[in-house]
Coordinates of C-alpha atoms in Angstrom, one line a residue:
X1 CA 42.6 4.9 -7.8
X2 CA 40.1 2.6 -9.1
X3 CA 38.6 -0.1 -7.0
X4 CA 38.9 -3.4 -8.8
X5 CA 37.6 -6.9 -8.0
X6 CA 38.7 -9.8 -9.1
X7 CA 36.8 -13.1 -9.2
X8 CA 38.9 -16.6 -10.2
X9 CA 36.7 -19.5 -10.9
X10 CA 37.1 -23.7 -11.0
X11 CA 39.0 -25.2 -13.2
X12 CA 41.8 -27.8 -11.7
X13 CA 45.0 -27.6 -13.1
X14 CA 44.5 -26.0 -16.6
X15 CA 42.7 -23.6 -14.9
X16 CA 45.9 -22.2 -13.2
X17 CA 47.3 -22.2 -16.0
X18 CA 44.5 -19.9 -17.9
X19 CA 44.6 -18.0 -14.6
X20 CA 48.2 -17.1 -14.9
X21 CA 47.9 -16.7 -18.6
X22 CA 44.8 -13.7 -18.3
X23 CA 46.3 -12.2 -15.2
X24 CA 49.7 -11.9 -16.7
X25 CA 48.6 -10.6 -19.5
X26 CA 46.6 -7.7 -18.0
X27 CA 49.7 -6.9 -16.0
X28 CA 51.6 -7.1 -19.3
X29 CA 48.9 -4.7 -21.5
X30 CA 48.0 -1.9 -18.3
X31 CA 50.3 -1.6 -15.8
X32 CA 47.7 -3.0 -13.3
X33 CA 48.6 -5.3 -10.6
X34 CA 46.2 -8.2 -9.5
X35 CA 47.9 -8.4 -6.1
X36 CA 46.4 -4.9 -5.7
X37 CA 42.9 -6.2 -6.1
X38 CA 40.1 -4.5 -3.6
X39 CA 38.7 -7.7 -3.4
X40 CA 39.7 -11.3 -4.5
X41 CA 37.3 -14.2 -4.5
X42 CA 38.6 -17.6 -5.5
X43 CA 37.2 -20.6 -6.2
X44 CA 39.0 -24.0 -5.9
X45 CA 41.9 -23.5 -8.8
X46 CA 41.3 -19.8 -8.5
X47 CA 41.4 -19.7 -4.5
X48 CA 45.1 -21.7 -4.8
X49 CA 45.8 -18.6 -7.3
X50 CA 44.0 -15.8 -4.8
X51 CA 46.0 -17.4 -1.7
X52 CA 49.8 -17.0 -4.3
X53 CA 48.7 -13.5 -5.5
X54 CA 48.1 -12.4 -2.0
X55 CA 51.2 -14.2 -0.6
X56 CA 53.1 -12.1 -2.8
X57 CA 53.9 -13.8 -6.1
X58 CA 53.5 -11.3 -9.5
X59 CA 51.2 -12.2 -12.0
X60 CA 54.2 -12.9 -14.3
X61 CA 55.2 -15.9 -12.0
X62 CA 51.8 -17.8 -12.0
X63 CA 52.7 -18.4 -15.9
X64 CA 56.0 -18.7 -15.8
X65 CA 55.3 -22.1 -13.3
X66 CA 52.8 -23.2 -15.3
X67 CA 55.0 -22.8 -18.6
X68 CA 58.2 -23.7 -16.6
X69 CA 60.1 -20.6 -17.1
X70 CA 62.1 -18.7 -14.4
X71 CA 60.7 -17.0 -11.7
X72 CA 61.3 -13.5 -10.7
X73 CA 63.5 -13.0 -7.6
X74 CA 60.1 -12.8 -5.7
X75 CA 59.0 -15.8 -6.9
X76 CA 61.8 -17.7 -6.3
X77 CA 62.0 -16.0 -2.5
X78 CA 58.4 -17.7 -1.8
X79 CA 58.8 -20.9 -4.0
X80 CA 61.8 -21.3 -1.6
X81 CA 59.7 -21.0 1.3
X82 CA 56.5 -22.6 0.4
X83 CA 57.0 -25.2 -1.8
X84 CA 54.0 -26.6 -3.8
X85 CA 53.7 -30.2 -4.3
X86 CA 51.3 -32.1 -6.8
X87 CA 49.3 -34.4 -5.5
X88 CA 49.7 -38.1 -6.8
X89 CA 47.6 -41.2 -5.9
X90 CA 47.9 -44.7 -6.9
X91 CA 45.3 -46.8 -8.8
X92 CA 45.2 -49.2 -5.5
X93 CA 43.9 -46.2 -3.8
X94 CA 41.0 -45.8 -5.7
X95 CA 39.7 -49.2 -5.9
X96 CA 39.8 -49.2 -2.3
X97 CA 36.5 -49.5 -0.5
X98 CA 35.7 -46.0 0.5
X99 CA 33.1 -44.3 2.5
X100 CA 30.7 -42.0 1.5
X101 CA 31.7 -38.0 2.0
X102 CA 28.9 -37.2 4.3
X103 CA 26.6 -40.3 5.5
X104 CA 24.8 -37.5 7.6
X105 CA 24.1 -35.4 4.8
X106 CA 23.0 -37.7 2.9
X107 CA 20.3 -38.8 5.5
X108 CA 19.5 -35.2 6.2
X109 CA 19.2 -34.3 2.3
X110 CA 16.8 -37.5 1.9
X111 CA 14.7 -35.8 4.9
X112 CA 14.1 -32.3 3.8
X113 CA 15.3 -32.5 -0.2
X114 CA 14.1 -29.1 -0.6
X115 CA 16.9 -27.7 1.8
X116 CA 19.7 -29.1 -0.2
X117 CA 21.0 -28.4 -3.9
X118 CA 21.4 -31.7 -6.3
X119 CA 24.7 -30.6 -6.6
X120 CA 25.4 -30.7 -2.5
X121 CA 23.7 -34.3 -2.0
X122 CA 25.4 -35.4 -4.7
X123 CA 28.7 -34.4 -3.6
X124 CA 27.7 -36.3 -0.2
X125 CA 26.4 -39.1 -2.0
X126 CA 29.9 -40.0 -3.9
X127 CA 32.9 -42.0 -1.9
X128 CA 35.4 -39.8 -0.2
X129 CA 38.2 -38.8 -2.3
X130 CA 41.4 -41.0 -2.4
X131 CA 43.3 -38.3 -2.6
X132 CA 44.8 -36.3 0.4
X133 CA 44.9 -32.2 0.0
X134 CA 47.8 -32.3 2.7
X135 CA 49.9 -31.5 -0.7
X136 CA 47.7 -28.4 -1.8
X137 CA 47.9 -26.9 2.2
X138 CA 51.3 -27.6 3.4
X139 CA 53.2 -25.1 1.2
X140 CA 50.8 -22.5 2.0
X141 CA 50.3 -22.9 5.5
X142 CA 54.1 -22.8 5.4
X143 CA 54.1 -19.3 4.5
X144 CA 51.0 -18.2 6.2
X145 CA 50.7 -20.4 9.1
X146 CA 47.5 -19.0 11.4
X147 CA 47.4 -15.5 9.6
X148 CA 45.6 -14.0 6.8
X149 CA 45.7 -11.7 3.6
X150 CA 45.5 -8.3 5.1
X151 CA 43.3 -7.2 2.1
X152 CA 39.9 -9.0 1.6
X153 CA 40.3 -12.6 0.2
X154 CA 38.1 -15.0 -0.2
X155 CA 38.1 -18.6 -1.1
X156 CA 35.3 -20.2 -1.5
X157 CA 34.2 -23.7 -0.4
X158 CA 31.2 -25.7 -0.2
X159 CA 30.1 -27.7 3.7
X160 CA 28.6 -30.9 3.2
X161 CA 26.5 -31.0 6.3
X162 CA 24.1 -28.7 4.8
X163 CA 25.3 -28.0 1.4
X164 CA 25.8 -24.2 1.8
X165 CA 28.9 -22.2 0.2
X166 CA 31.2 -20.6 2.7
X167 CA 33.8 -18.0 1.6
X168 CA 36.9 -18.8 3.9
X169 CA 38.4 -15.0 5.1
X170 CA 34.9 -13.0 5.0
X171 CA 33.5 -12.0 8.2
X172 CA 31.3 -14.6 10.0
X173 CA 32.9 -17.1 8.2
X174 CA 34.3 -20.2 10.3
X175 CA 37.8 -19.7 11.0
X176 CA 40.3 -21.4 9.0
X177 CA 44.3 -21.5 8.1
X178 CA 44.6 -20.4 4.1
X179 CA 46.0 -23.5 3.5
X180 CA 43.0 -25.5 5.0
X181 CA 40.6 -23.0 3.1
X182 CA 42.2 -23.4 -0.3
X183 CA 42.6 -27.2 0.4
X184 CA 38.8 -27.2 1.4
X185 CA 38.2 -25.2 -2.0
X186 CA 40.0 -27.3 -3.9
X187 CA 38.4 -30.7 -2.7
X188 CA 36.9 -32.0 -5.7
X189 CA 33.5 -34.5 -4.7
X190 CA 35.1 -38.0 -5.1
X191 CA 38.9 -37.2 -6.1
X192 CA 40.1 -35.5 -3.1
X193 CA 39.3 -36.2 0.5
X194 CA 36.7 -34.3 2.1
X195 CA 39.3 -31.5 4.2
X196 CA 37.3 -31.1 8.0
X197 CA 37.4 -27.2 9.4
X198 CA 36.5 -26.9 12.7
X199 CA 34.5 -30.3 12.9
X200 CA 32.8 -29.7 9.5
X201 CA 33.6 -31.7 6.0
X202 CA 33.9 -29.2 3.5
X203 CA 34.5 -29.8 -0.9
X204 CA 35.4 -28.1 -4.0
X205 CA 33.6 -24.5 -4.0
X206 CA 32.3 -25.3 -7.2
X207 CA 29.7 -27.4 -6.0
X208 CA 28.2 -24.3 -5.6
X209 CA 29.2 -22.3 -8.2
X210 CA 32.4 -22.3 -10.4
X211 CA 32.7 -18.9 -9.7
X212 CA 30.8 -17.4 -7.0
X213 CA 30.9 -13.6 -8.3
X214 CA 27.8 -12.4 -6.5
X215 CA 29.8 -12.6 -3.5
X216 CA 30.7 -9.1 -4.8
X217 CA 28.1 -7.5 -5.8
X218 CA 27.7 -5.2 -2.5
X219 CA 31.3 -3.9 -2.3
X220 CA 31.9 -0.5 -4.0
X221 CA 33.8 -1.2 -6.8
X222 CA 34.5 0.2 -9.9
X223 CA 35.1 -2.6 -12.0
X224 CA 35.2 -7.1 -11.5
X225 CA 37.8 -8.5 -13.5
X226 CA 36.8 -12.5 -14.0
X227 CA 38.5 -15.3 -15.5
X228 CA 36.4 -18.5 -15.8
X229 CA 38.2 -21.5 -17.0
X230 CA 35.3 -23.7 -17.6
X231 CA 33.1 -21.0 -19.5
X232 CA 33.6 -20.0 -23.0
X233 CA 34.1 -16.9 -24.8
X234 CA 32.3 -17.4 -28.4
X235 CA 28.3 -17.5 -28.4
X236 CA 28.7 -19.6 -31.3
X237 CA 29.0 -23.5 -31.1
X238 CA 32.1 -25.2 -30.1
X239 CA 34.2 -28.1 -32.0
X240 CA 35.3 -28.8 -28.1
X241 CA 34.3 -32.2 -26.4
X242 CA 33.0 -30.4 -23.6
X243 CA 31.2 -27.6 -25.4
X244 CA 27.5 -28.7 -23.5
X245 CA 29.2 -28.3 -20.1
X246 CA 31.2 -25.1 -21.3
X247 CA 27.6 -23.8 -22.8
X248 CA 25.9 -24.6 -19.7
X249 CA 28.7 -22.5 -17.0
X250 CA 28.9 -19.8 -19.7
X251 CA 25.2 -19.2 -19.3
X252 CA 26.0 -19.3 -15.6
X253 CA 28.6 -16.9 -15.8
X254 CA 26.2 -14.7 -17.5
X255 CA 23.3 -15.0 -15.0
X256 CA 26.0 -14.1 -11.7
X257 CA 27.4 -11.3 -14.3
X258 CA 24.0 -10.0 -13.9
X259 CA 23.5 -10.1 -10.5
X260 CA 26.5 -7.6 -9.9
X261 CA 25.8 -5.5 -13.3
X262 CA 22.6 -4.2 -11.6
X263 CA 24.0 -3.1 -8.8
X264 CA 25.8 -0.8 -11.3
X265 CA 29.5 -2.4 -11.5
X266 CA 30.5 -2.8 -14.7
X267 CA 32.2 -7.0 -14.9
X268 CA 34.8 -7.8 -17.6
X269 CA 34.6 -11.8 -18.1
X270 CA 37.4 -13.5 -19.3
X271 CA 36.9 -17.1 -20.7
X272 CA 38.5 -19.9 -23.1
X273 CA 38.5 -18.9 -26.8
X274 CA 37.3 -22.2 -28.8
X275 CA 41.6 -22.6 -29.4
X276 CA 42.7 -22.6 -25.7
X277 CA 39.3 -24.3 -24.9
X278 CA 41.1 -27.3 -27.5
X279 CA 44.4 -26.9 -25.8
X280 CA 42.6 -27.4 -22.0
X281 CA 41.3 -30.8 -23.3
X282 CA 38.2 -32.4 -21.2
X283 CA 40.7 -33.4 -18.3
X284 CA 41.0 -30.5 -16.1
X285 CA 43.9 -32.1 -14.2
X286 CA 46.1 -33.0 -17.1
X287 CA 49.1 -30.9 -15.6
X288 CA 50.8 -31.7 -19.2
X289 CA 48.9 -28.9 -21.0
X290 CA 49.4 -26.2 -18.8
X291 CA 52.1 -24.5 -20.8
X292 CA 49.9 -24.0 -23.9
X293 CA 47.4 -23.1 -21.8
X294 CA 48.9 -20.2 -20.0
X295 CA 50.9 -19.1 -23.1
X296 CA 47.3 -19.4 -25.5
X297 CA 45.1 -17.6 -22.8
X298 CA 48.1 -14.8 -22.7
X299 CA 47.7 -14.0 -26.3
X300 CA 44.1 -13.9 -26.9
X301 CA 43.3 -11.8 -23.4
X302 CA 45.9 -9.3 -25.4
X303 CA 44.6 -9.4 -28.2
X304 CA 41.0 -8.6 -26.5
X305 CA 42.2 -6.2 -24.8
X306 CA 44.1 -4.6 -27.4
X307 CA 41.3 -4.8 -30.2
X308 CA 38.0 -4.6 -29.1
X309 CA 36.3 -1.3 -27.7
X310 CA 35.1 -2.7 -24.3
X311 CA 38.6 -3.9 -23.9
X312 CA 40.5 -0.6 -25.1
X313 CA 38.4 0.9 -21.9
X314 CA 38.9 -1.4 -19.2
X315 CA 42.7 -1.2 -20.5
X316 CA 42.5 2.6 -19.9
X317 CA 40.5 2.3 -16.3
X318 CA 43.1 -0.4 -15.3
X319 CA 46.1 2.0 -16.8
X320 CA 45.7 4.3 -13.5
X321 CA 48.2 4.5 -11.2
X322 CA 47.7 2.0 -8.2
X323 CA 49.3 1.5 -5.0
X324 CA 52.8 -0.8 -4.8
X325 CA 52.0 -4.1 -3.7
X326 CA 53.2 -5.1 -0.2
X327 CA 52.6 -8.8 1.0
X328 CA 50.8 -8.1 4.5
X329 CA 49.3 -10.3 6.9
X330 CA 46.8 -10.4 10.3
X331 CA 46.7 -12.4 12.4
X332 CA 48.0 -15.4 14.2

């Protein structure tokens, strides 16, 4: 049985949407499960993904939601007993007077600049979100409460004190609820609040890295399965409004692809053709798109799959028979 990683990146809430679009489509073309995954590593819209996939919902179900289709009786079982809100805030909120995230870190990054990224001080540097993640944790926490994924999951988040990335659910990392860990993930520098772990502020993962896929490039695996939101597939130049910032995390992507390439694990990247790149808009949080989203991202990761020689063999390695899925849990 082949030992697959799978790495979701950033990319708010057309990122689920392309998340549940590329996973179900995999399902769809190979048989292969993503629930089944040796190792999942998420990172703010891809750690809320990692935390439903491990809770137990199919692949199927992430873009059904998105394109507001039926669930499958297993979906509907944990929408039942989780329930997901969306976050709202009012324009009052944000023209409130509003502290900076960190005040600390701030001081401490003007001190010793070479210990902190410009991404980390900067993420200190803007006012604390208006928005409360209480929304993004309570559904989860309602399934998992104090326990874990039984199989490794991690969710990646950045702490502000110091600026260093911290994969919630890997040993020696700080302990922490799911739903605090997916909320901290998810904390985007200046639209959501800061979410405290154990005494620590903590933001949005990608701070760090939309995608953290180093994280793992010491596991034994025989394949990484990533879909990057924020990336983009073509090498060519893009008609998008955020091409530059697409241009700039695909050569990201590239560089972390790299990394785990060398180590001899062969990394199948998904990313945004230039039409679903269209369809995603430059508002990442524009909930309205997500059903063109998640049905465009289906079609071209078949198409991909179904067409192109790299993808005609990562469609035979995932074809192998894998192990049912069974939701399981540690802990608490």
């Amino acid at each position: 049985m082949a030992r697959i990683g799978l790495v979701l990146g950033a990319g708010g809430s057309v990122g689920l949407a392309f998340h549940g679009g590329v996973l179900d489509a995999i399902s769809h073309a190979t048989g292969w499960d993503p629930r089944t995954a040796s190792v999942v590593v998420g990172t703010s819209a891809g750690s809320l993904t990692a935390a439903l996939l491990r809770a137990g919902l199919p692949a199927g179900d992430l873009a059904a939601i998105s394109e507001d289709r039926p669930l499958s009786p297993a979906g509907e079982v944990l929408r039942r007993g989780s329930p997901l809100h969306n976050p709202r805030v009012s324009l009052g909120a944000f023209l409130k007077t509003r502290p900076f995230a960190d005040p600390r870190a701030i001081v401490e990054g003007l001190l010793r600049p070479w210990k902190r990224r410009p991404a980390a001080l900067a993420a200190a540097l803007l006012p604390a979100g208006a928005i409360s993640t209480d929304a993004i944790s309570s559904g989860l926490d309602a399934f998992y409460g104090a326990r874990w994924p039984e199989l490794p999951t991690w969710l990646c988040a950045v702490r502000l004190s110091d600026g260093r990335r911290i994969p919630f659910g890997r040993p020696g990392s700080p302990p922490a609820t799911v739903g605090a860990a997916v909320a901290a993930s998810c904390a985007i520098p200046g639209y959501f609040t800061p979410v405290r772990i154990g005494g620590a502020r903590y933001v949005d993962g990608g701070v760090r890295s939309m995608l953290n896929l180093p994280l793992v490039r010491e596991m034994d695996l025989d394949l990484v399965i990533v879909s990057a939101p924020m990336a983009c597939a073509s090498r060519w130049p893009s008609a998008t409004a955020d091409a530059p910032l697409r241009w700039l995390l695909r050569a990201q992507l590239e560089r972390e692809a790299g990394r785990v390439r060398r180590r001899g694990i062969p990394v199948l990247a998904l990313s945004p053709t230039q039409q679903v790149a269209l369809a995603m808009g430059v508002n990442a949080m524009d909930g309205r798109r997500r059903a063109t989203v998640s049905r465009l991202a289906r079609s071209s990761t078949l198409r991909y799959l179904e067409r192109s020689d790299a993808g005609r063999q990562i469609a035979e390695l995932l074809s192998a028979p894998s192990a049912a899925f069974t939701p399981r849990v540690v802990g608490g």
